[in-house]
Coordinates of C-alpha atoms and ligand atoms in Angstrom, one line a residue:
M1 CA 213.9 54.5 -32.3
K2 CA 211.3 56.9 -31.0
P3 CA 211.5 57.7 -27.3
K4 CA 208.8 56.3 -25.0
H5 CA 207.1 59.6 -24.5
H6 CA 207.3 60.8 -28.1
V7 CA 204.7 63.4 -29.0
E8 CA 203.9 63.6 -32.7
V9 CA 203.8 67.3 -33.6
S10 CA 203.7 69.3 -36.8
S11 CA 204.3 73.0 -37.5
T12 CA 203.3 74.9 -40.6
V13 CA 204.1 78.5 -41.4
L14 CA 200.9 80.2 -42.4
P15 CA 200.5 82.3 -45.5
P16 CA 199.3 85.9 -44.8
T17 CA 195.6 85.9 -44.1
T18 CA 193.2 88.1 -46.2
A19 CA 190.3 87.4 -43.8
L20 CA 190.8 90.5 -41.7
P21 CA 188.5 91.8 -38.9
P22 CA 185.7 94.2 -40.0
S23 CA 186.7 97.8 -40.0
G24 CA 186.6 99.5 -36.6
V25 CA 187.6 96.2 -34.9
D26 CA 191.1 96.3 -33.5
P27 CA 193.0 93.3 -35.0
I28 CA 195.3 93.4 -31.9
A29 CA 193.0 92.0 -29.3
I30 CA 195.1 90.9 -26.3
E31 CA 193.3 88.9 -23.7
G32 CA 196.1 88.9 -21.1
F33 CA 199.5 87.5 -20.3
D34 CA 200.0 83.9 -21.7
H35 CA 203.3 83.0 -20.2
I36 CA 206.9 84.3 -19.6
E37 CA 209.7 82.3 -21.2
I38 CA 213.0 82.4 -19.4
Y39 CA 216.2 81.1 -20.9
T40 CA 218.4 79.2 -18.5
D41 CA 221.4 76.9 -18.6
S42 CA 219.4 74.1 -17.1
A43 CA 215.6 73.9 -17.1
K44 CA 215.8 71.0 -14.7
Q45 CA 217.8 72.9 -12.0
S46 CA 215.9 76.2 -12.5
S47 CA 212.6 74.3 -12.2
Y48 CA 213.8 72.8 -8.9
F49 CA 214.6 76.2 -7.6
L50 CA 211.4 77.9 -8.7
S51 CA 209.2 75.1 -7.5
H52 CA 210.8 74.4 -4.2
A53 CA 211.4 78.1 -3.4
F54 CA 208.3 79.7 -5.0
G55 CA 205.7 77.0 -5.0
F56 CA 205.4 76.4 -8.8
N57 CA 204.7 72.9 -10.0
P58 CA 205.9 71.5 -13.4
V59 CA 203.0 70.7 -15.6
A60 CA 204.4 70.1 -19.1
Y61 CA 207.7 69.1 -20.6
R62 CA 209.3 69.0 -24.1
G63 CA 212.8 67.6 -24.7
P64 CA 214.6 64.6 -25.9
E65 CA 212.2 62.3 -24.0
T66 CA 209.3 63.6 -26.1
G67 CA 211.3 63.5 -29.3
W68 CA 212.4 67.2 -29.3
H69 CA 216.2 67.5 -29.6
D70 CA 216.8 71.3 -30.1
S71 CA 216.1 72.3 -26.5
A72 CA 214.4 71.3 -23.3
S73 CA 211.5 73.2 -21.8
I74 CA 209.6 72.8 -18.5
I75 CA 206.4 74.6 -17.9
L76 CA 205.8 75.8 -14.3
K77 CA 202.3 76.7 -13.1
Q78 CA 200.8 78.4 -10.1
G79 CA 197.4 80.0 -10.2
D80 CA 197.2 81.5 -13.6
V81 CA 201.0 82.1 -13.8
L82 CA 202.8 80.1 -16.5
I83 CA 206.6 80.2 -16.7
M84 CA 208.4 78.4 -19.5
L85 CA 212.0 77.5 -18.7
T86 CA 214.0 76.7 -21.8
C87 CA 217.6 75.5 -22.0
P88 CA 219.8 74.6 -24.9
L89 CA 221.0 71.1 -25.3
K90 CA 224.0 71.7 -27.5
P91 CA 226.8 74.3 -27.4
D92 CA 226.0 75.8 -30.9
S93 CA 222.3 76.5 -30.0
P94 CA 221.2 80.1 -30.5
I95 CA 219.7 79.8 -27.0
A96 CA 223.2 79.1 -25.6
R97 CA 224.4 82.4 -27.2
Q98 CA 221.5 84.3 -25.6
I99 CA 222.4 82.8 -22.2
A100 CA 226.1 83.7 -22.7
K101 CA 225.1 87.3 -23.2
H102 CA 222.2 87.7 -20.7
G103 CA 222.4 84.9 -18.2
F104 CA 219.2 83.7 -16.6
A105 CA 216.8 86.1 -18.3
A106 CA 213.3 86.6 -19.6
R107 CA 213.2 86.0 -23.4
D108 CA 209.5 86.2 -24.1
V109 CA 206.7 88.1 -22.5
A110 CA 203.9 86.3 -24.3
F111 CA 200.4 87.6 -24.8
R112 CA 197.2 85.4 -25.1
V113 CA 195.3 86.8 -28.1
T114 CA 192.1 86.2 -30.0
N115 CA 193.8 86.0 -33.4
A116 CA 197.6 85.7 -33.6
Q117 CA 197.7 86.2 -37.4
W118 CA 195.8 89.5 -37.2
C119 CA 198.0 90.7 -34.3
F120 CA 201.2 89.8 -36.1
Q121 CA 200.2 91.3 -39.5
E122 CA 198.9 94.5 -38.0
A123 CA 201.9 94.9 -35.6
V124 CA 204.4 94.5 -38.5
R125 CA 202.3 96.8 -40.7
R126 CA 202.5 99.4 -37.9
G127 CA 206.3 99.0 -37.7
A128 CA 207.2 96.0 -35.5
T129 CA 210.1 93.8 -36.4
A130 CA 209.1 90.2 -36.9
A131 CA 210.7 87.5 -34.7
A132 CA 208.7 84.5 -35.8
P133 CA 206.1 84.3 -38.5
P134 CA 202.5 83.0 -37.8
T135 CA 202.9 79.3 -37.4
E136 CA 200.3 76.6 -36.8
W137 CA 201.4 74.0 -34.2
K138 CA 199.4 70.8 -34.1
D139 CA 199.3 67.6 -32.0
A140 CA 196.6 65.2 -30.9
N141 CA 195.4 67.8 -28.4
G142 CA 194.6 70.4 -31.0
T143 CA 196.1 73.5 -32.5
I144 CA 197.9 76.6 -31.4
I145 CA 198.7 79.6 -33.7
H146 CA 201.8 81.5 -32.6
A147 CA 203.8 84.4 -33.9
S148 CA 206.2 86.9 -32.3
I149 CA 207.7 90.4 -32.6
K150 CA 210.8 92.0 -31.2
T151 CA 210.8 94.5 -28.4
Y152 CA 213.6 96.0 -26.2
G153 CA 217.0 94.2 -26.2
D154 CA 216.7 90.6 -27.2
T155 CA 213.2 90.3 -25.6
I156 CA 210.2 89.3 -27.8
H157 CA 206.4 89.4 -27.5
S158 CA 204.7 86.3 -28.7
F159 CA 201.1 86.2 -29.7
V160 CA 199.5 82.9 -28.6
E161 CA 196.1 81.9 -29.9
R162 CA 195.1 78.8 -27.9
S163 CA 191.3 78.6 -28.3
K164 CA 191.6 75.3 -30.3
Y165 CA 194.0 73.6 -28.0
N166 CA 193.3 71.4 -25.0
G167 CA 196.6 69.9 -23.9
P168 CA 199.2 70.4 -21.2
F169 CA 200.7 73.6 -22.6
W170 CA 201.6 73.5 -26.3
P171 CA 201.6 71.0 -29.2
G172 CA 204.6 68.8 -28.7
F173 CA 204.6 69.0 -24.9
A174 CA 203.8 66.0 -22.7
P175 CA 202.3 66.1 -19.2
Y176 CA 205.3 66.5 -16.9
S177 CA 204.2 63.8 -14.5
K178 CA 203.9 61.3 -17.4
V179 CA 207.5 61.8 -18.4
F180 CA 208.9 62.1 -14.9
P181 CA 206.5 60.2 -12.6
G182 CA 206.7 60.2 -8.9
E183 CA 208.0 63.7 -8.2
P184 CA 206.3 65.2 -5.2
V185 CA 203.8 68.0 -5.6
V186 CA 205.1 71.2 -4.0
P187 CA 202.6 73.2 -1.9
E188 CA 201.8 76.5 -3.6
V189 CA 202.3 79.8 -1.9
G190 CA 199.3 81.7 -3.3
L191 CA 200.8 83.3 -6.4
S192 CA 197.8 83.8 -8.6
A193 CA 198.6 85.9 -11.7
I194 CA 201.2 88.0 -13.5
D195 CA 200.5 91.6 -12.4
H196 CA 203.1 93.5 -14.5
V197 CA 206.5 93.1 -16.2
V198 CA 209.1 95.8 -16.1
G199 CA 211.7 96.5 -18.7
N200 CA 214.9 98.4 -18.3
V201 CA 216.1 100.3 -21.4
E202 CA 219.1 102.5 -22.1
L203 CA 219.3 106.2 -21.4
G204 CA 217.0 107.9 -24.0
G205 CA 215.3 104.7 -24.9
M206 CA 212.2 105.0 -22.7
N207 CA 210.2 107.4 -25.0
E208 CA 211.2 105.3 -28.0
W209 CA 209.6 102.2 -26.5
V210 CA 206.6 104.2 -25.2
A211 CA 206.0 105.2 -28.8
F212 CA 206.4 101.6 -29.9
Y213 CA 203.8 100.3 -27.5
E214 CA 201.4 103.1 -28.4
K215 CA 201.8 102.9 -32.1
V216 CA 202.3 99.2 -32.7
L217 CA 200.2 97.6 -29.9
G218 CA 197.8 100.4 -29.3
F219 CA 198.7 100.6 -25.6
S220 CA 198.2 103.8 -23.6
Q221 CA 200.4 105.5 -21.0
L222 CA 199.1 104.9 -17.5
K223 CA 201.6 106.7 -15.4
H224 CA 204.8 108.7 -15.6
F225 CA 207.3 108.9 -12.8
S226 CA 210.0 111.5 -13.2
D227 CA 213.5 111.4 -11.9
K228 CA 212.4 113.8 -9.2
E229 CA 210.0 111.3 -7.8
I230 CA 212.3 108.3 -8.2
S231 CA 215.6 109.5 -6.9
T232 CA 217.9 108.9 -3.9
E233 CA 221.0 110.6 -2.8
Y234 CA 223.0 108.6 -5.4
S235 CA 220.9 107.6 -8.4
A236 CA 217.7 108.3 -10.3
L237 CA 215.5 106.8 -12.9
M238 CA 212.6 107.6 -15.0
S239 CA 209.6 105.3 -15.6
K240 CA 206.6 105.2 -17.8
V241 CA 203.9 102.6 -17.5
M242 CA 202.3 101.2 -20.6
N243 CA 198.8 99.7 -20.4
G244 CA 197.1 97.4 -22.8
G245 CA 194.8 94.4 -23.2
G246 CA 191.9 96.2 -21.6
G247 CA 194.0 96.9 -18.5
K248 CA 195.3 93.3 -18.1
I249 CA 198.8 94.1 -19.4
K250 CA 200.9 96.6 -17.5
L251 CA 204.4 97.1 -18.7
P252 CA 206.5 99.8 -16.9
I253 CA 209.6 100.9 -18.8
N254 CA 212.5 102.3 -16.9
E255 CA 215.5 104.3 -18.1
P256 CA 218.4 105.6 -16.0
A257 CA 218.6 109.3 -15.1
E258 CA 221.7 111.3 -14.1
G259 CA 222.8 110.6 -10.5
K260 CA 225.9 111.0 -8.4
R261 CA 226.8 107.3 -8.8
K262 CA 226.0 104.4 -11.1
S263 CA 222.2 103.9 -11.0
Q264 CA 220.7 100.4 -10.5
I265 CA 219.4 100.6 -14.1
E266 CA 222.9 101.3 -15.4
E267 CA 224.2 98.3 -13.4
F268 CA 221.4 96.1 -14.9
L269 CA 222.2 97.3 -18.4
E270 CA 225.9 96.5 -17.9
Y271 CA 225.4 93.0 -16.5
N272 CA 222.5 92.1 -18.7
G273 CA 224.4 93.2 -21.9
G274 CA 221.7 95.7 -22.8
P275 CA 218.0 96.2 -22.2
G276 CA 215.8 93.5 -20.8
V277 CA 213.2 92.5 -18.3
Q278 CA 214.1 93.8 -14.8
H279 CA 211.3 92.2 -12.8
I280 CA 208.2 90.2 -13.0
A281 CA 205.5 91.1 -10.5
L282 CA 203.3 88.2 -9.3
E283 CA 200.0 88.8 -7.6
T284 CA 198.8 87.2 -4.4
K285 CA 195.5 87.6 -2.6
D286 CA 197.1 87.1 0.8
I287 CA 200.6 88.6 0.9
I288 CA 201.2 87.8 4.6
A289 CA 200.6 84.0 4.0
T290 CA 202.6 84.1 0.8
I291 CA 205.6 85.9 2.2
A292 CA 205.6 83.9 5.4
A293 CA 205.7 80.7 3.2
L294 CA 208.4 82.1 0.9
R295 CA 210.6 83.2 3.9
E296 CA 210.1 79.7 5.4
R297 CA 211.5 78.2 2.2
G298 CA 214.6 80.5 2.3
V299 CA 213.6 83.0 -0.4
R300 CA 215.6 86.2 0.2
F301 CA 214.1 89.7 -0.1
L302 CA 215.5 93.2 -0.2
F303 CA 216.0 94.4 3.3
V304 CA 213.7 97.2 4.5
P305 CA 215.1 99.5 7.2
K306 CA 213.2 99.8 10.5
T307 CA 212.8 103.6 9.9
Y308 CA 210.5 102.7 6.9
Y309 CA 207.9 101.4 9.3
E310 CA 208.2 104.3 11.8
E311 CA 206.8 106.7 9.2
A312 CA 204.5 104.2 7.5
P313 CA 201.3 104.7 9.6
T314 CA 201.2 108.5 8.8
R315 CA 201.9 107.9 5.1
I316 CA 199.5 105.0 4.5
G317 CA 196.7 105.4 7.1
T318 CA 194.6 102.4 8.2
I319 CA 195.0 99.1 6.4
D320 CA 193.3 95.7 6.9
E321 CA 196.6 93.9 7.7
D322 CA 198.4 93.9 11.0
L323 CA 201.3 96.3 10.6
S324 CA 203.5 94.5 13.0
L325 CA 203.3 91.4 10.8
I326 CA 203.9 93.5 7.7
Q327 CA 207.0 94.8 9.4
K328 CA 208.1 91.4 10.6
L329 CA 207.9 90.1 7.0
G330 CA 209.5 93.2 5.5
I331 CA 206.6 94.0 3.2
L332 CA 206.2 97.5 1.8
V333 CA 202.9 99.5 1.7
D334 CA 201.8 102.3 -0.5
R335 CA 198.6 104.3 -0.8
D336 CA 197.2 106.3 -3.7
E337 CA 193.9 107.8 -4.6
D338 CA 192.3 104.4 -5.4
G339 CA 193.4 102.4 -2.4
Y340 CA 196.6 100.8 -1.2
L341 CA 199.0 98.0 -2.2
L342 CA 201.4 95.7 -0.5
Q343 CA 204.6 94.7 -2.2
I344 CA 208.0 93.1 -1.7
F345 CA 211.0 92.5 -4.0
T346 CA 213.2 89.4 -4.0
K347 CA 216.9 89.6 -4.4
N348 CA 218.2 88.8 -7.9
L349 CA 217.3 85.3 -9.0
E350 CA 220.9 84.6 -10.1
D351 CA 224.4 85.9 -9.5
R352 CA 224.1 88.7 -12.1
P353 CA 222.3 91.8 -10.6
T354 CA 219.6 91.4 -13.2
L355 CA 216.2 89.6 -13.0
F356 CA 214.2 89.6 -9.8
L357 CA 210.6 89.0 -8.8
E358 CA 208.1 91.2 -7.0
I359 CA 205.1 89.9 -5.0
I360 CA 202.2 92.3 -4.9
Q361 CA 198.7 92.4 -3.3
R362 CA 196.4 95.2 -4.4
H363 CA 193.6 96.7 -2.3
G364 CA 192.2 99.1 -4.9
S365 CA 195.4 100.7 -5.8
R366 CA 196.3 100.4 -9.5
G367 CA 199.7 102.0 -9.0
F368 CA 203.2 100.6 -8.6
G369 CA 204.2 101.8 -5.2
V370 CA 205.9 105.1 -6.2
G371 CA 206.0 106.0 -2.5
N372 CA 208.1 102.9 -1.9
F373 CA 210.5 103.6 -4.7
K374 CA 212.9 105.6 -2.6
A375 CA 213.0 103.1 0.2
L376 CA 213.4 100.3 -2.4
F377 CA 216.2 102.0 -4.2
E378 CA 218.1 102.7 -1.1
A379 CA 217.8 99.0 -0.3
I380 CA 219.0 98.1 -3.8
E381 CA 221.9 100.6 -3.4
R382 CA 223.0 98.8 -0.2
D383 CA 223.3 95.6 -2.3
Q384 CA 225.0 97.5 -5.1
A385 CA 227.5 98.9 -2.6
E386 CA 228.1 95.3 -1.5
R387 CA 228.9 94.3 -5.0
G388 CA 231.2 97.3 -5.4
N389 CA 229.0 98.7 -8.2
L390 CA 227.8 102.0 -6.5
Ligands
FE2_1 FE1 207.0 96.4 -10.0

């Protein structure tokens, strides 16, 4: 018998298209981030945590109740941020194997694109490894074309073409409130968009992945931070920022550098079982209100020492916000040639010292808070020392 909320869905793998864009037009036209998919042991429990702590609301669902028996997925939304939480339903699921290896981790940094087939074919032609072939997904709300390629570790980039779809998230998903009626709506905290997504790769891997994003996706390098800029007494890292999608996609890539002790990147690689997404930065237009709300809900952030704020006024100059409030909430400030930014980092989202979130508000600055890196890393090292991993 079909479940009450069954959604009739079909998927068809598409043959290679010969209708290519005119010469001179880049087939890889990325419009922005589409969503981030996180693999978790329990979509239900992770959804409760992310909604009640971070102000996301579930908008769509696919699982046994909609006639889908391979996995369960909940889509969380706040502003333009879409997070897909996917869990396995049976022990022999390939998703279960991924979770055994990486824990609660980002699987897919998905891009919204103009033409998923063009993106996939061109990316593979330029050397990308396919993860899923172009496939047309269809239900009563329309069509989505999806394909994906592999990137660092077990992470993938999906290409999502959703211009002919008008449903809750994806063909096969039902509105969450239809399947689970009566759940209270959680007040949002002002998170509005995905700002950037950072990957940690192994020593020597950074330049390889920089070349991949340049060659395969046509990204350009925005910034380069050397280990001299990003080092503390104990550890160092190097970072390059890849930029694509007309500036809408920013993907910094970190690799560990030689230090006296184990660097935070090495700790990540050990506990994540290799490269993966280190943090997802979410934008707010009012970081004071956002962080006050998150702290009220018990979200824990990296501790910033009092000394950081003593030297802050000389380093950052005048800002619109009240510095005493910034200090009270533990927010970091950095200034560059274009303006300033405010940012703060959560503690790890699970027990493994792996994935965490950043909340960021930009006032002109297009940077990543390099002036804060040292203060931030010293804070991470205090946590590392508490775990006995420094
Ligand atoms: Fe960041």
